[in-house]
Amino acid sequence: MFLYRVTIFLGSFLLFLVQPIIAKYFLPFFGGESSVWIASMLFFMTMLFVGYLYSYWLSLSIVRKHKEIHLLVVIFSVGLLVVHAMLSNWITPIMPEFGGLFQVNNPTLMVILGLTVSVGIPYFLLSTTSILVQYWASKTQDNPYDLYNYSNLGGVLALLCYPIVLEAYVPLSTQGNFWAFLFAIYGILILVLMYKTPSTKNDENIGLITPFKGIKWVLWILITTLTSAILLTVTEVTTKGISAGPFSWLLPLIGYIISYVFAFRTWKLSTSKFIIKYIKFILSLSFLYIISLVLVGFNIIPSIVSETLSGKFFEVVSLLLIILPFFFVYAHRVLYLLRPTKKLLPFYYLCIAIGGVLGGLIINIVMPLIFDTYFELNLVISSFVLLVIFKEALSKNFLTENGFIKLNKKQVRYSFVFGVFFIFVASFVGDYFYKKNDDNVIYRNRSFYGVLTITEHKEKNGIISRELINGNIIHGVENVKKGEKSLPTSYYVKESGLGVVLDDLEKNNKNLKVGVLGLGAGGIAAYCKPGDKYVFYEINKEVVDIAHKYFTYLDSCKNSEVVLGDARIKLEDELKNKGSREFDIIIVDVFSDDAIPVHLLTNEAFDLYEKHLKKDGVLLVHISNTFLDLLPIMKNQAERLDKKAVYFDNAKWKNHKDIKIKSLWVGFVNKDNLRYDKYNTQEKEIKDIKPWSDDYSYIFDIIRW
């Protein structure tokens, strides 16, 4: 039994460990966008389903040589990694060098294709481990479900180990090689286990139709669909406003996997009663939350919560860690209690995997088509609470002593169908009124890169004010008056680090060459004068279209250019093919909601910026951020490049009360440049952290606790 436990533990450990490793590797290819993880989760869930389907097929009575078939899969998977290790264009056995290959219109599809090439076959093999090891153990053991706990513990350890140990101390390339080494050991363990497991025929009673008798399998799929959808939805919320990286990705997933550890085991009666009571208390609060959402139009309560917790990272994380796992424990406990006999074990796990894939498809594909905001959190939690009510109704049958009308099971099922219909109708009605009541919104759209909203306010003096909002963060404001050129606003006003530096450069240079990473509404182009050359790098084509259609900044800069694609990849291509751009200033203003893509803050990125600047050029980085303190990174880069760092925090300037929107910019200039010293606001000591590179970055170092 020891060999079964070790193999299933290591298989699960590798299955979950590769997820943050490879997803982090893919981030730079897609602009550091947090949606890379959501798309990756769809891939992982789909491959898990394929692995479970394969395992189920092997368990059918029609398959005679399932061990021989699986032996070929193991040899092919391990051999493939060996081949990758020998190829020069593979950084590690699981990390191919893609370059700018992914600059296309369908990033979700390209994330999935890239992951298929990188880890598709090894991940498929790992996804078969849990079912096959339990299935082989069922030939000699009475309760193979106990092995599932070892599988879940392996997953939890991997998810905890990555942000605390591997990401903190081990370079990314070494992580990939370490994983490949463990995978080879896993392959050996599987071969030994297959050799030692007694060869017996598959159960003759298991056919293709047998498992579909009854309704249990529908509930297995329904429960896991909802929990999967909740997991992905909460992950969307945490990553959009905090940071695109393993730390914010893995928090909800850890709670999800731990819930399986608690749910898939035998509980003592006293423990069971205590846990169930606490879970039901949490679910009752959630039910009241849903009722409140319906009553207030699906938007008042979330806004209160977000405003209350704004800037409080620790409180947000704590709230998620305390509440979220109880949803999962309740659902997965019901899933465990509905488990079948051991001969149907492969089909049981197949249904669980189907639910995971359906949840991923709903969040990645269906919801963006239905809603143009992140409205699904209310919908999936509402549906989950309804499922709880349905389950309790079936188990207690609406006891009359509590004042409820006693219903039979058929009536309860009809009530459930009506409840589902009500939830969906209420969601669409709520979404409709949410949009209708916001008369100032003239454009809103949701894509892989987030939700873009444009609001318009007409003032009495004839000025039209428009705002571009990415998620919850303003990415540009323009006050338009017919016949007049728009002035800089928001983060880009004259009384900001940007305004100070550009005004100074204009005085000392006739025709400026300006490189801008990130377009937004094009507000920086308000500083453009005849003869200036402004080059904007923007990954999202929708943003470019918005800048032309709804704002005048970009079109008013006659000698402007927009380069579509990830800024760093495009700058690297230009340097390689055309040489340095020789910019007078490079402005890094690339936001993804409230986070800056990590790959634009590494040593290699800053070296690239330096190569595209003139000798006396200025690098200016916008680091205003709610959750992350980016000053230590700026300090490291200034020391490494032997530059002077000037910190422009207009909230500390003498006239700060007259400045409506505060901003923090950091300028990198030659040490003999004294022109900006009077604006430097940095007084306190900045903490030391390990420098970030393409091979190492650790978000824990810069979180505002």
Coordinates of C-alpha atoms in Angstrom, one line a residue, residues 118 238 463 614:
S118 CA 4.6 22.7 -23.5
T238 CA -8.4 38.6 -6.8
I463 CA -17.4 70.9 -21.8
K614 CA 19.6 58.5 -25.9

